[in-house]
Backbone as a chain_set.jsonl record, in Angstrom:
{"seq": "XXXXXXXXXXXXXXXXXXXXXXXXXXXXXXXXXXXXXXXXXXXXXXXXXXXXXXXXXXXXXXXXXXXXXXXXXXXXXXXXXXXXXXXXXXXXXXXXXXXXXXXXXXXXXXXXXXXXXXXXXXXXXXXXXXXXX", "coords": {"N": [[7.467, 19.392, -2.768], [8.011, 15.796, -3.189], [8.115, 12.501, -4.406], [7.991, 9.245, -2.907], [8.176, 5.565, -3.724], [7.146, 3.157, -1.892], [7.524, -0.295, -1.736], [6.359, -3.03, -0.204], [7.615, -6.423, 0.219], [8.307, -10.299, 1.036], [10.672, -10.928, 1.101], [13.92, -9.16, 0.408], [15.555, -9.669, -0.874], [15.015, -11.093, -3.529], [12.931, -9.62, -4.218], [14.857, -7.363, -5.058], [16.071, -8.52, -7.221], [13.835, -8.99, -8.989], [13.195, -6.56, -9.967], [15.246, -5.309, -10.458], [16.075, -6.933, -12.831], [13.047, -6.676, -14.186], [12.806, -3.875, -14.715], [15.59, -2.574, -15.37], [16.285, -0.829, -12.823], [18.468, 0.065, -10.862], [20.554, -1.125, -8.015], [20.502, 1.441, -5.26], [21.389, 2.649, -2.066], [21.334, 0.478, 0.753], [19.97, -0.57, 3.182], [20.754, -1.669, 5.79], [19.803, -5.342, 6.378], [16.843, -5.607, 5.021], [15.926, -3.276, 3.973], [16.464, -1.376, 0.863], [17.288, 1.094, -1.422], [16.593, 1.7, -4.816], [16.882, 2.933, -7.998], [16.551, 5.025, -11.263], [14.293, 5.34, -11.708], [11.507, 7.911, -12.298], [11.284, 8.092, -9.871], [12.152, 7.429, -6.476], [12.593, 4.428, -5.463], [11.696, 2.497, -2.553], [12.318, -0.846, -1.214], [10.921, -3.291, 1.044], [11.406, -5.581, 3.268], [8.564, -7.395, 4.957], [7.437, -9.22, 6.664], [5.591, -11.759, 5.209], [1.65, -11.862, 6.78], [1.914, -10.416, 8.808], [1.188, -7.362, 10.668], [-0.291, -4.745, 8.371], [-1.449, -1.966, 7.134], [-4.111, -0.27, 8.531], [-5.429, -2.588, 9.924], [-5.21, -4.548, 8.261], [-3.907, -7.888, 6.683], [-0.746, -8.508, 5.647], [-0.504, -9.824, 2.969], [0.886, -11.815, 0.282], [0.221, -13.215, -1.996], [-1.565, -12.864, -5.332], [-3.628, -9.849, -5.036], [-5.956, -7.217, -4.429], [-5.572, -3.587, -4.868], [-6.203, -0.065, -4.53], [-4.493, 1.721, -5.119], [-1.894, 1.247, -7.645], [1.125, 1.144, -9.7], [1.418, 2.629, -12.543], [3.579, 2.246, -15.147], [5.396, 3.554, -17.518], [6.625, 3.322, -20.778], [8.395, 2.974, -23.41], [7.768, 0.778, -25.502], [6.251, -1.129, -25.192], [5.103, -4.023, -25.564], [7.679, -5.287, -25.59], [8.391, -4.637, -22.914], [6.651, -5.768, -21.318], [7.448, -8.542, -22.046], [9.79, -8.661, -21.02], [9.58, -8.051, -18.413], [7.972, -10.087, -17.704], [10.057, -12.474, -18.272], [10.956, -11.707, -16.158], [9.588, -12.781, -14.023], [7.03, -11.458, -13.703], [3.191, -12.176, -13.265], [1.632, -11.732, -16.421], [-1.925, -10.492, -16.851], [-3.346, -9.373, -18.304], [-3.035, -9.219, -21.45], [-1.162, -7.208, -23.886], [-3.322, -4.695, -25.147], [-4.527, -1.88, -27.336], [-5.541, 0.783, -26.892], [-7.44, 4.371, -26.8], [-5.467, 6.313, -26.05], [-2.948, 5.076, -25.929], [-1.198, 1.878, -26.076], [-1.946, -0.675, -23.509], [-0.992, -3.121, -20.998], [-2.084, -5.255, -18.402], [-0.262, -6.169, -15.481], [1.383, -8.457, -13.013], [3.559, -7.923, -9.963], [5.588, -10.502, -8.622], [4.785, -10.936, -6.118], [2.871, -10.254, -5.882], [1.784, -7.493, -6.22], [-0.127, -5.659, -8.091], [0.635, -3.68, -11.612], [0.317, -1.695, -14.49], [1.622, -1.723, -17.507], [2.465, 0.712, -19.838], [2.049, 2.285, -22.875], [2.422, 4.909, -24.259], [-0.377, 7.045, -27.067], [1.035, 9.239, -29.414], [-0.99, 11.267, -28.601], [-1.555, 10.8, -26.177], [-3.07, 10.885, -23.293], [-4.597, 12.975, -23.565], [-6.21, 12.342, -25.539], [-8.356, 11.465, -25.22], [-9.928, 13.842, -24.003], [-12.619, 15.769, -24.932], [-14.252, 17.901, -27.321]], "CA": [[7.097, 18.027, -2.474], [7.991, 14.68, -3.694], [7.136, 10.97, -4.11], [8.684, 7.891, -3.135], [7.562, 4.565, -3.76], [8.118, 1.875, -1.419], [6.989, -1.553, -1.566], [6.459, -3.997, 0.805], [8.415, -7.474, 0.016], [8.863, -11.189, 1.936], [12.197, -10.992, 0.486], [14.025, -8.077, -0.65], [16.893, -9.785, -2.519], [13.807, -11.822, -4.592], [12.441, -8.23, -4.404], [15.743, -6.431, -6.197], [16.096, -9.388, -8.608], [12.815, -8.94, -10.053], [12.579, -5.078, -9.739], [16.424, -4.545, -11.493], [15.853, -7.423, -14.152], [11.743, -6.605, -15.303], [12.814, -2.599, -15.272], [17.127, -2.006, -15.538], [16.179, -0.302, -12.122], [19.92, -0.292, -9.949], [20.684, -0.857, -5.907], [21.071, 2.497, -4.738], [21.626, 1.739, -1.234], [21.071, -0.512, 1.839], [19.993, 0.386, 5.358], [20.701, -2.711, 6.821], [19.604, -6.039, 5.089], [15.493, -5.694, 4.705], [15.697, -2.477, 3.101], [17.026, -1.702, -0.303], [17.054, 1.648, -2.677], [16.012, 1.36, -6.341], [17.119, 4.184, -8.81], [16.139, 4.721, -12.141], [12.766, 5.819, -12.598], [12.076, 9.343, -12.048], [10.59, 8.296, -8.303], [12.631, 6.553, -5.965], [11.688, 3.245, -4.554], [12.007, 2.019, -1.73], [11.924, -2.195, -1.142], [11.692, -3.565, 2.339], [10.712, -6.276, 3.826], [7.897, -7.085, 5.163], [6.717, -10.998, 6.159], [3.154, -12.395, 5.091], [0.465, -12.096, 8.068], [2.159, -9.35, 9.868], [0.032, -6.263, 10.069], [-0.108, -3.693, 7.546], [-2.405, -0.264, 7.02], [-5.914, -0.536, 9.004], [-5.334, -3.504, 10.8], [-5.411, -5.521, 7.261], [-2.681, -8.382, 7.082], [-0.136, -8.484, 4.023], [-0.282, -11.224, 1.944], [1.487, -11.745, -1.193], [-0.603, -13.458, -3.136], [-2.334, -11.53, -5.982], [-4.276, -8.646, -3.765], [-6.173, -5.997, -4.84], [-5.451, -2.411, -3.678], [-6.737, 1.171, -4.777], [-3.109, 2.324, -5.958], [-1.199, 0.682, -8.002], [1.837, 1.931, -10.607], [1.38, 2.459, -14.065], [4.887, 2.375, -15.919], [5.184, 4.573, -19.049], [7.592, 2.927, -21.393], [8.177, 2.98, -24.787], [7.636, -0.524, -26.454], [5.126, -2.188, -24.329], [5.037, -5.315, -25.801], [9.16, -5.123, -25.456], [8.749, -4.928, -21.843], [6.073, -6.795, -21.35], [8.538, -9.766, -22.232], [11.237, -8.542, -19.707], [8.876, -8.501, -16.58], [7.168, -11.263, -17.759], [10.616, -13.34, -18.112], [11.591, -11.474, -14.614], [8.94, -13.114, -12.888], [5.56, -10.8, -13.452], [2.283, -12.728, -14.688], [0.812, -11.596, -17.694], [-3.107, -10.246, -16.277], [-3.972, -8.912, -19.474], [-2.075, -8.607, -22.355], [-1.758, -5.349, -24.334], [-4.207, -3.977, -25.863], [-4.549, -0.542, -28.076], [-6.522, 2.431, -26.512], [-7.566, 5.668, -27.46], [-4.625, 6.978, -25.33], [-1.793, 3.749, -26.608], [-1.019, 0.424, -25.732], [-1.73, -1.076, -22.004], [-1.288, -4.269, -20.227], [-2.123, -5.293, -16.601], [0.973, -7.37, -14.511], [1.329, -8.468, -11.085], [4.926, -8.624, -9.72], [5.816, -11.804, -8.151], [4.734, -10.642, -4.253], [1.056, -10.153, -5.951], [1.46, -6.738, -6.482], [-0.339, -5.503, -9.041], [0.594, -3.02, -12.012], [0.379, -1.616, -16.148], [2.694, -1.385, -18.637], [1.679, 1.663, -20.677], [2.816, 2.979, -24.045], [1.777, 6.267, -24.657], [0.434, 7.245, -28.367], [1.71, 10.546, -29.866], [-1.51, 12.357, -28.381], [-1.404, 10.37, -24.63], [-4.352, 11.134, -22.314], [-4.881, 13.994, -24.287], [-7.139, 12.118, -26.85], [-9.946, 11.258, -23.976], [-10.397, 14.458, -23.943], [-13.676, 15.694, -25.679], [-13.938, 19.046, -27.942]], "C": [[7.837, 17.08, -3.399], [7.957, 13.695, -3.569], [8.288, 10.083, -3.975], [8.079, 6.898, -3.005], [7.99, 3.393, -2.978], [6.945, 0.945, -1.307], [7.295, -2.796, -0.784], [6.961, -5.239, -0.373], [8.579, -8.871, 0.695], [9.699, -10.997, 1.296], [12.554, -9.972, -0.197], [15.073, -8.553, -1.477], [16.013, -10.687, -3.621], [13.509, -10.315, -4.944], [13.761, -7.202, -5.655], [15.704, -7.234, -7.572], [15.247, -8.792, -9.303], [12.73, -7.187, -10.356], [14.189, -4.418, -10.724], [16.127, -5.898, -12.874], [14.347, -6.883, -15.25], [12.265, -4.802, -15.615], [14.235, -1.868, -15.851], [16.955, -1.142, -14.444], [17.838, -0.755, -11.422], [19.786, 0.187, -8.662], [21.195, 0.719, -6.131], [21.745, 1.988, -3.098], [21.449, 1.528, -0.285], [21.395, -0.119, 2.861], [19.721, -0.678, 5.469], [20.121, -4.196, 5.955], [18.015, -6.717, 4.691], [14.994, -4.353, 4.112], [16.765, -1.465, 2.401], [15.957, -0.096, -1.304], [17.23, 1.406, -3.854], [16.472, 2.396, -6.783], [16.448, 3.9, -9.878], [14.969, 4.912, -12.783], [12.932, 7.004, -11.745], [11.648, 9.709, -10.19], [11.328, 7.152, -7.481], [12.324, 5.305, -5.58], [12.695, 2.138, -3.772], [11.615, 0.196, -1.405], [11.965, -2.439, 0.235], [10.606, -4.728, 2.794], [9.757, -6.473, 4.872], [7.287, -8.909, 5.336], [5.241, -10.884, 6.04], [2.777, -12.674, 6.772], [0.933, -11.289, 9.049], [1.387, -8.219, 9.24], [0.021, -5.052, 9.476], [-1.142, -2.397, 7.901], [-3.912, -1.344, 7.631], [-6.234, -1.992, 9.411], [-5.064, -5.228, 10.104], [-3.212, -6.061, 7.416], [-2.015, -8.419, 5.755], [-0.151, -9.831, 4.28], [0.376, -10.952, 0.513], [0.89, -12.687, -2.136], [-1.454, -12.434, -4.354], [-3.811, -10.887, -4.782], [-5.057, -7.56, -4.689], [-5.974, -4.358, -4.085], [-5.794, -1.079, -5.282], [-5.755, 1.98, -5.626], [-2.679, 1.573, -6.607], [-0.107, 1.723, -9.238], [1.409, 1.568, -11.565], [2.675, 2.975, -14.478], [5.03, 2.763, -16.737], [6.564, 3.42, -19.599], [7.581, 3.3, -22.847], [8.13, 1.996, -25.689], [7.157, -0.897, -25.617], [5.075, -4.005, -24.546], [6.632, -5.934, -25.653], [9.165, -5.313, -23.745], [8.001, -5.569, -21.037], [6.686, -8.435, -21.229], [9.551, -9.595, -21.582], [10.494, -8.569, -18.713], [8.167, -9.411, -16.794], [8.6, -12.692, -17.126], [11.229, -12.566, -16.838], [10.642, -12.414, -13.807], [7.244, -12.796, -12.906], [4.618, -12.021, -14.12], [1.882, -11.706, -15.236], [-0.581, -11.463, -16.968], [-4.075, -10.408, -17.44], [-3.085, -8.498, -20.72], [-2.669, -7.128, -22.856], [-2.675, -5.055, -25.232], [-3.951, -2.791, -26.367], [-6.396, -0.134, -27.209], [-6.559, 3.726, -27.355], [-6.553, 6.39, -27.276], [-2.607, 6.227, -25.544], [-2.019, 2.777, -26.323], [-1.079, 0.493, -24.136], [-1.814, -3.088, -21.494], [-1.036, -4.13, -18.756], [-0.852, -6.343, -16.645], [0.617, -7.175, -13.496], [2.751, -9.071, -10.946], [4.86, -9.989, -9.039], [5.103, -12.163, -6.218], [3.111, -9.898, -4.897], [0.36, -8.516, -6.002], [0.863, -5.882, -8.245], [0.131, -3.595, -10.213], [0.95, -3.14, -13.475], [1.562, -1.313, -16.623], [2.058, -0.329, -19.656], [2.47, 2.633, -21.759], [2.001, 4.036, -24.633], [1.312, 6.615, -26.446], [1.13, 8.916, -28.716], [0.613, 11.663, -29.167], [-1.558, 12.362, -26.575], [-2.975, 10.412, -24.473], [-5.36, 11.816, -22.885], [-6.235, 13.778, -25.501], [-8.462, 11.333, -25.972], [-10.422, 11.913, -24.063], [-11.323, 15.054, -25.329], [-13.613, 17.59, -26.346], [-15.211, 19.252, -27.035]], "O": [[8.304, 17.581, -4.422], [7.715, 13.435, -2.391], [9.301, 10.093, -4.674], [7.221, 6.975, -2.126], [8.977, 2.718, -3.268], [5.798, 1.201, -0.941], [8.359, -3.415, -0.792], [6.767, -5.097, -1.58], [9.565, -8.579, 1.372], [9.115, -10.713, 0.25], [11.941, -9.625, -1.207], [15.453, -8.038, -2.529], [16.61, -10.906, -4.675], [13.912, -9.888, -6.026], [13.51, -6.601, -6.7], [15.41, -6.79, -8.682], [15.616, -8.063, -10.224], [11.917, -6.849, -11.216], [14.226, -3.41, -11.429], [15.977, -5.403, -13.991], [14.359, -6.728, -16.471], [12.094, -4.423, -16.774], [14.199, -0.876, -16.58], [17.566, -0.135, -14.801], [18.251, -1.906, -11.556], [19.281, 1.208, -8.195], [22.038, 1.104, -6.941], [22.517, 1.031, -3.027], [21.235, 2.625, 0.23], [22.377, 0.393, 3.4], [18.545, -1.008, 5.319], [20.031, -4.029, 4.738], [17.839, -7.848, 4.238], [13.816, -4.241, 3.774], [17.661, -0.875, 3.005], [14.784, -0.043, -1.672], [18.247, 0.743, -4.06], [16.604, 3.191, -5.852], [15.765, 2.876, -9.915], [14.652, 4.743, -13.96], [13.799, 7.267, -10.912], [11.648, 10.74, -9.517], [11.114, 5.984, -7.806], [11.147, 5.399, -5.232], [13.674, 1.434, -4.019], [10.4, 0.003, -1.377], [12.908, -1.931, 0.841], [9.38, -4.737, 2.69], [9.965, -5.76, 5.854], [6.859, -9.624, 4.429], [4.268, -10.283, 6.495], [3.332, -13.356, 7.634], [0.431, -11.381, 10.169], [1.036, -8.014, 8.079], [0.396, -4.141, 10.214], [-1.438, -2.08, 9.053], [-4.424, -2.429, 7.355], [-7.346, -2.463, 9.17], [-4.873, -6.332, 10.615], [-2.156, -5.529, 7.761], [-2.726, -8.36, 4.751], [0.05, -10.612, 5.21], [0.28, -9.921, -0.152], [1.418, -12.713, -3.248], [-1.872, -11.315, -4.058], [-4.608, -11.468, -4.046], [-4.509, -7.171, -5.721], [-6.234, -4.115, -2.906], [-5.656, -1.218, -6.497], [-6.052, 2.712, -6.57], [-3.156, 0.532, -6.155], [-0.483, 2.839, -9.597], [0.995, 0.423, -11.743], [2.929, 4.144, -14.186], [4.493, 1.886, -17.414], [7.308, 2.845, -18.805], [6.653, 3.954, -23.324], [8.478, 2.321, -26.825], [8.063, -1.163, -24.828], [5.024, -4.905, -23.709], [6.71, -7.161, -25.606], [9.953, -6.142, -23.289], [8.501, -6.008, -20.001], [6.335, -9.28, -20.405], [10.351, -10.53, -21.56], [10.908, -9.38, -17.884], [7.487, -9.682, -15.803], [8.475, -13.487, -16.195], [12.307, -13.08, -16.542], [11.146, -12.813, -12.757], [6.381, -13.501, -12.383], [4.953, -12.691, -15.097], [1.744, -10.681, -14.569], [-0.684, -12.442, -16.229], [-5.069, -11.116, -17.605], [-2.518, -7.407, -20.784], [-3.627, -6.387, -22.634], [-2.399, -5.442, -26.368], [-2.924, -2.35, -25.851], [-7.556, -0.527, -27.086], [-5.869, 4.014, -28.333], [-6.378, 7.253, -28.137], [-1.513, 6.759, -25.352], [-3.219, 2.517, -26.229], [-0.506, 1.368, -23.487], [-2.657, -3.946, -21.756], [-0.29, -3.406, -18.096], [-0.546, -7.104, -17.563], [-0.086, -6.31, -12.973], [3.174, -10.119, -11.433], [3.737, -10.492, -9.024], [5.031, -13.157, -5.495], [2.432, -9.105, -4.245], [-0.825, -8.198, -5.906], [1.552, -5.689, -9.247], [-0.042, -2.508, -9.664], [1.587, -4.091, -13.928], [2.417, -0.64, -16.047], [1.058, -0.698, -20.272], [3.296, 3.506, -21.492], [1.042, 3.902, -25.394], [2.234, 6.543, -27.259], [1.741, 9.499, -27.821], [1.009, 12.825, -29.07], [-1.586, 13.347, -25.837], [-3.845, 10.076, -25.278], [-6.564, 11.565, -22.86], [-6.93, 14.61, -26.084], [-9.378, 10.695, -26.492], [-11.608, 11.646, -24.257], [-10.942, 14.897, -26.489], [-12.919, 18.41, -25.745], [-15.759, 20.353, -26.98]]}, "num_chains": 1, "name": "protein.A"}
């Protein structure tokens, strides 16, 4: 098996901007000009457009405004507060800044198309320190 990520978009060249400036993600490449491969993280992603009020999963309509949904990515990085300030000046808001966990540093974002997702800096033990003896 494996995963690919694709995200809906009104615009995929707004969509690459923000998606190769907040991560150093690069065009792989273009089937036609509403959808657009991503490289660069260890899961492909797919961009494609997609206008507001046409109908998405279960009859629900996309909107791009901030949305809530059940999935979202969490981004591993290694300086959080470092990239935090690159998808912020790409475009993302700021939800929640970072905080320290038992597990590292996290902040919430929402890309620019209202999708929401964390920035997450692992510490030396990860997840691993949730767990209970």
């Amino acid at each position: 098996m494996s995963l690919l990520l694709n995200i809906d978009v009104p615009d995929v060249e707004a969509g690459v901007r923000f998606y190769t400036m907040a991560f150093g993600l690069k065009v792989g490449r273009r089937f036609g000009a509403d959808f657009v491969e991503l490289l660069g993280w260890p899961t492909t992603v797919y961009l494609l457009t997609k206008k507001a009020g046409t109908v998405g999963a279960g009859g629900d309509l996309r909107r791009y405004e901030r949305h809530w949904t059940p999935v979202h990515a969490d981004i591993v990085v290694d300086d959080v507060d470092t990239a935090v300030a690159r998808a912020v000046g790409a475009g993302a808001k700021l939800e929640a800044p970072a905080k320290d966990a038992p597990y590292g540093r996290i902040a919430m974002l929402a890309d620019p198309f209202g999708h929401g997702f964390c920035l997450l800096q692992f510490s030396e033990r990860g997840y691993d320190a949730l767990l209970t003896s």
